[in-house]
Backbone as a chain_set.jsonl record, in Angstrom:
{"seq": "REGIQVHHWPFPDGHSPPDHILHSWLTLCRKVFKVEKKDNETPEAIAVHCVAGLGRAPVLVAVAFIEEGMDPYDAVEFIRSKRR", "coords": {"N": [[18.719, 31.132, -2.846], [16.3, 33.058, -4.637], [13.351, 31.364, -5.419], [14.448, 28.852, -5.4], [14.199, 25.754, -3.932], [15.27, 23.56, -1.413], [15.429, 20.168, -0.777], [16.083, 17.732, 1.53], [16.725, 14.488, 1.501], [17.972, 12.006, 2.782], [19.303, 8.728, 2.223], [20.814, 5.485, 2.536], [23.498, 4.787, 0.273], [23.217, 2.425, -2.326], [20.961, 1.248, -1.363], [17.376, 0.833, -1.398], [15.201, 3.644, -1.718], [13.494, 4.758, 1.213], [9.967, 4.377, 1.923], [8.77, 6.825, 2.782], [10.43, 8.743, 1.66], [10.17, 8.177, -1.081], [7.447, 8.813, -1.359], [7.477, 11.595, -0.749], [9.19, 12.504, -2.789], [7.788, 11.783, -5.176], [5.497, 13.268, -4.799], [6.551, 15.858, -4.982], [7.438, 15.778, -7.673], [4.981, 15.497, -9.03], [3.772, 17.889, -8.263], [5.437, 19.82, -9.46], [5.528, 19.106, -12.219], [2.948, 18.461, -13.099], [1.324, 20.608, -13.035], [-0.41, 22.904, -14.948], [1.133, 25.209, -17.026], [1.231, 28.726, -17.702], [1.467, 30.462, -20.86], [3.523, 32.43, -20.83], [5.005, 31.76, -18.682], [7.892, 30.618, -17.0], [9.057, 27.351, -17.278], [9.24, 25.012, -14.569], [11.908, 23.224, -12.946], [13.568, 20.275, -11.754], [16.367, 19.543, -9.908], [18.518, 16.912, -9.174], [20.627, 15.476, -6.806], [23.27, 13.532, -5.489], [25.927, 12.395, -3.363], [27.782, 10.631, -4.706], [26.517, 10.285, -7.167], [25.871, 8.022, -8.562], [23.999, 6.181, -7.745], [21.788, 6.841, -5.842], [20.541, 9.341, -6.717], [20.014, 8.797, -9.53], [18.259, 6.628, -9.157], [15.991, 7.799, -7.985], [15.177, 9.47, -10.08], [14.63, 7.551, -12.048], [12.475, 6.215, -10.822], [10.521, 8.228, -10.944], [10.178, 8.434, -13.747], [9.246, 5.834, -14.327], [6.895, 5.76, -12.836], [5.427, 7.456, -14.375], [4.87, 5.908, -16.5], [6.901, 4.941, -18.129], [8.791, 2.234, -19.424], [10.622, 0.206, -17.17], [13.253, -0.726, -17.92], [13.771, 0.913, -20.104], [13.791, 3.375, -18.822], [16.082, 3.198, -17.206], [18.047, 2.877, -19.195], [17.733, 5.304, -20.594], [18.52, 7.174, -18.629], [21.16, 6.364, -18.241], [22.175, 6.963, -20.775], [22.189, 9.717, -20.743], [24.086, 10.34, -18.916], [26.551, 9.958, -19.988]], "CA": [[18.308, 32.047, -3.907], [14.865, 33.14, -4.84], [12.765, 30.353, -6.283], [15.095, 27.549, -5.25], [13.871, 25.036, -2.707], [16.144, 22.426, -1.186], [14.839, 19.062, -0.03], [17.154, 16.831, 1.968], [16.119, 13.174, 1.718], [19.083, 11.052, 2.791], [19.17, 7.289, 2.434], [22.125, 4.889, 2.256], [23.826, 4.409, -1.099], [23.069, 0.999, -2.551], [19.702, 0.798, -0.791], [16.159, 1.434, -1.956], [14.73, 4.76, -0.897], [12.367, 4.411, 2.077], [8.649, 4.784, 1.427], [8.471, 8.241, 3.037], [11.183, 9.53, 0.681], [9.487, 7.997, -2.365], [6.205, 9.59, -1.329], [7.832, 13.02, -0.841], [9.76, 12.729, -4.119], [6.743, 11.735, -6.196], [4.63, 14.427, -4.561], [7.244, 17.001, -5.58], [7.393, 15.636, -9.135], [3.614, 15.813, -9.486], [3.537, 19.325, -8.045], [6.21, 20.608, -10.427], [5.315, 18.775, -13.624], [1.551, 18.243, -13.461], [0.621, 21.887, -13.031], [-0.425, 23.534, -16.264], [1.825, 26.501, -17.025], [0.771, 29.745, -18.642], [2.398, 30.608, -21.988], [4.664, 33.296, -20.53], [5.613, 31.303, -17.444], [9.079, 29.78, -17.147], [8.811, 26.015, -16.712], [10.049, 24.659, -13.418], [12.788, 22.072, -13.12], [14.038, 19.636, -10.533], [17.741, 19.06, -9.96], [18.697, 15.838, -8.198], [22.057, 15.311, -6.555], [23.764, 12.761, -4.354], [27.377, 12.553, -3.263], [28.483, 9.913, -5.77], [25.806, 10.436, -8.429], [25.816, 6.735, -9.255], [22.943, 5.3, -7.259], [20.585, 7.417, -5.245], [19.877, 10.311, -7.59], [19.41, 8.133, -10.692], [17.119, 5.788, -8.744], [14.812, 8.665, -7.824], [14.739, 9.894, -11.412], [14.023, 6.377, -12.692], [11.158, 6.002, -10.197], [9.594, 9.212, -11.512], [9.871, 8.023, -15.125], [8.447, 4.602, -14.281], [5.564, 6.143, -12.347], [4.729, 8.119, -15.482], [4.549, 4.929, -17.525], [8.045, 4.475, -18.907], [9.272, 0.896, -19.12], [11.773, 0.318, -16.27], [14.517, -0.872, -18.635], [13.953, 2.128, -20.902], [14.137, 4.457, -17.896], [17.494, 3.029, -16.841], [18.861, 3.155, -20.386], [17.66, 6.739, -20.86], [19.359, 7.86, -17.645], [22.562, 6.042, -18.565], [22.58, 7.672, -21.997], [22.388, 11.138, -20.428], [25.231, 10.465, -18.016], [27.806, 9.767, -20.733]], "C": [[16.799, 32.015, -4.056], [14.395, 32.065, -5.805], [13.405, 28.984, -6.184], [14.711, 26.971, -3.896], [14.801, 23.838, -2.602], [15.4, 21.411, -0.331], [15.969, 18.101, 0.294], [16.522, 15.499, 2.35], [17.205, 12.109, 1.711], [18.616, 9.606, 2.949], [20.482, 6.651, 1.981], [22.31, 4.523, 0.786], [23.739, 2.893, -1.221], [21.796, 0.414, -1.975], [18.534, 1.438, -1.524], [15.762, 2.617, -1.094], [13.553, 4.31, -0.038], [11.057, 4.978, 1.522], [8.378, 6.269, 1.631], [9.233, 9.153, 2.064], [10.546, 9.395, -0.699], [8.216, 8.819, -2.439], [6.503, 11.088, -1.498], [8.35, 13.371, -2.228], [8.674, 12.772, -5.186], [5.74, 12.865, -6.027], [5.243, 15.682, -5.165], [7.176, 16.945, -7.098], [6.01, 15.993, -9.673], [3.325, 17.306, -9.357], [4.215, 20.154, -9.127], [5.765, 20.354, -11.859], [3.861, 18.602, -14.031], [0.74, 19.535, -13.507], [0.714, 22.502, -14.417], [0.189, 24.936, -16.158], [1.177, 27.446, -18.03], [1.847, 29.927, -19.713], [3.653, 31.402, -21.642], [5.416, 32.857, -19.275], [6.818, 30.402, -17.733], [8.789, 28.415, -16.537], [9.743, 25.747, -15.537], [10.892, 23.43, -13.742], [13.117, 21.501, -11.75], [15.469, 19.175, -10.789], [17.899, 18.029, -8.846], [20.179, 15.584, -8.042], [22.274, 14.367, -5.38], [25.285, 12.822, -4.4], [28.097, 11.896, -4.438], [27.827, 10.09, -7.135], [25.671, 9.146, -9.213], [24.637, 5.868, -8.833], [21.686, 6.015, -6.838], [19.852, 8.392, -6.156], [19.27, 9.639, -8.823], [18.227, 7.237, -10.337], [15.867, 6.646, -8.6], [14.282, 9.121, -9.174], [14.054, 8.738, -12.138], [12.633, 6.097, -12.121], [10.141, 6.969, -10.782], [9.2, 8.838, -12.941], [8.955, 6.806, -15.148], [7.034, 4.899, -13.816], [4.74, 6.827, -13.431], [4.486, 7.178, -16.653], [5.709, 4.433, -18.368], [8.423, 3.061, -18.464], [10.509, 1.014, -18.232], [13.128, 0.196, -16.983], [14.803, 0.357, -19.496], [14.356, 3.305, -20.019], [15.615, 4.387, -17.527], [18.392, 3.369, -18.026], [18.87, 4.65, -20.716], [18.576, 7.506, -19.913], [20.828, 7.6, -17.936], [23.043, 6.824, -19.787], [22.852, 9.147, -21.73], [23.601, 11.375, -19.539], [26.559, 10.401, -18.77], [28.239, 11.017, -21.435]], "O": [[16.129, 31.065, -3.65], [14.973, 31.881, -6.876], [12.943, 28.042, -6.828], [14.875, 27.61, -2.857], [15.083, 23.178, -3.602], [14.82, 21.75, 0.7], [16.726, 17.706, -0.592], [15.867, 15.386, 3.386], [17.346, 11.381, 0.728], [17.681, 9.305, 3.691], [21.184, 7.21, 1.139], [21.393, 4.013, 0.141], [24.145, 2.167, -0.313], [21.566, -0.791, -2.082], [18.69, 2.463, -2.188], [15.96, 2.6, 0.12], [12.699, 3.559, -0.51], [11.057, 5.938, 0.75], [7.814, 6.916, 0.748], [8.734, 10.215, 1.69], [10.398, 10.388, -1.412], [7.934, 9.45, -3.458], [5.855, 11.766, -2.297], [7.996, 14.411, -2.783], [8.64, 13.689, -6.006], [5.193, 13.363, -7.011], [4.543, 16.481, -5.787], [6.888, 17.953, -7.743], [5.893, 16.713, -10.665], [2.709, 17.907, -10.237], [3.619, 21.094, -9.653], [5.637, 21.299, -12.637], [3.57, 18.598, -15.227], [-0.401, 19.542, -13.969], [1.8, 22.606, -14.988], [-0.197, 25.735, -15.305], [0.651, 27.026, -19.06], [3.009, 29.583, -19.493], [4.739, 31.074, -22.12], [6.364, 33.521, -18.857], [6.762, 29.535, -18.604], [8.324, 28.332, -15.4], [10.887, 26.2, -15.518], [10.615, 22.7, -14.694], [12.961, 22.166, -10.726], [15.741, 18.494, -11.779], [17.464, 18.251, -7.716], [20.907, 15.488, -9.03], [21.537, 14.41, -4.394], [25.856, 13.264, -5.396], [28.927, 12.528, -5.093], [28.513, 10.048, -8.156], [25.385, 9.176, -10.41], [24.316, 4.9, -9.523], [20.624, 5.808, -7.426], [18.641, 8.263, -6.34], [18.106, 9.892, -9.134], [17.294, 7.101, -11.128], [14.792, 6.249, -9.051], [13.07, 9.154, -9.388], [13.015, 8.928, -12.77], [11.712, 5.775, -12.871], [9.015, 6.573, -11.085], [8.027, 8.915, -13.305], [7.992, 6.765, -15.914], [6.076, 4.343, -14.352], [3.51, 6.783, -13.411], [3.958, 7.594, -17.684], [5.517, 3.585, -19.239], [8.378, 2.737, -17.277], [11.374, 1.845, -18.509], [14.052, 0.947, -16.673], [15.95, 0.79, -19.603], [15.17, 4.137, -20.422], [16.313, 5.402, -17.535], [19.389, 4.074, -17.869], [19.911, 5.197, -21.079], [19.322, 8.386, -20.342], [21.648, 8.518, -17.882], [24.182, 7.29, -19.826], [23.664, 9.761, -22.424], [24.083, 12.503, -19.431], [27.595, 10.766, -18.214], [29.272, 11.024, -22.104]]}, "num_chains": 1, "name": "protein.A"}
């Protein structure tokens, strides 16, 4: 669809994401969220998905929060609270 980009960054469930995936992920996050939007512009979003939804996707989201200064424990708790 128009405006949707798909990034495929596979890594094994239960493992840490490799450095190249972390770099690509954080680059995407900075590109989407650090750009100043005009008042009439629709904000962009990032959807993250993995097969099980229990390890890989939440880890990437937590990394983004932590990189922005959130306490690691708070990041995990925040993600858990949104999954329930």
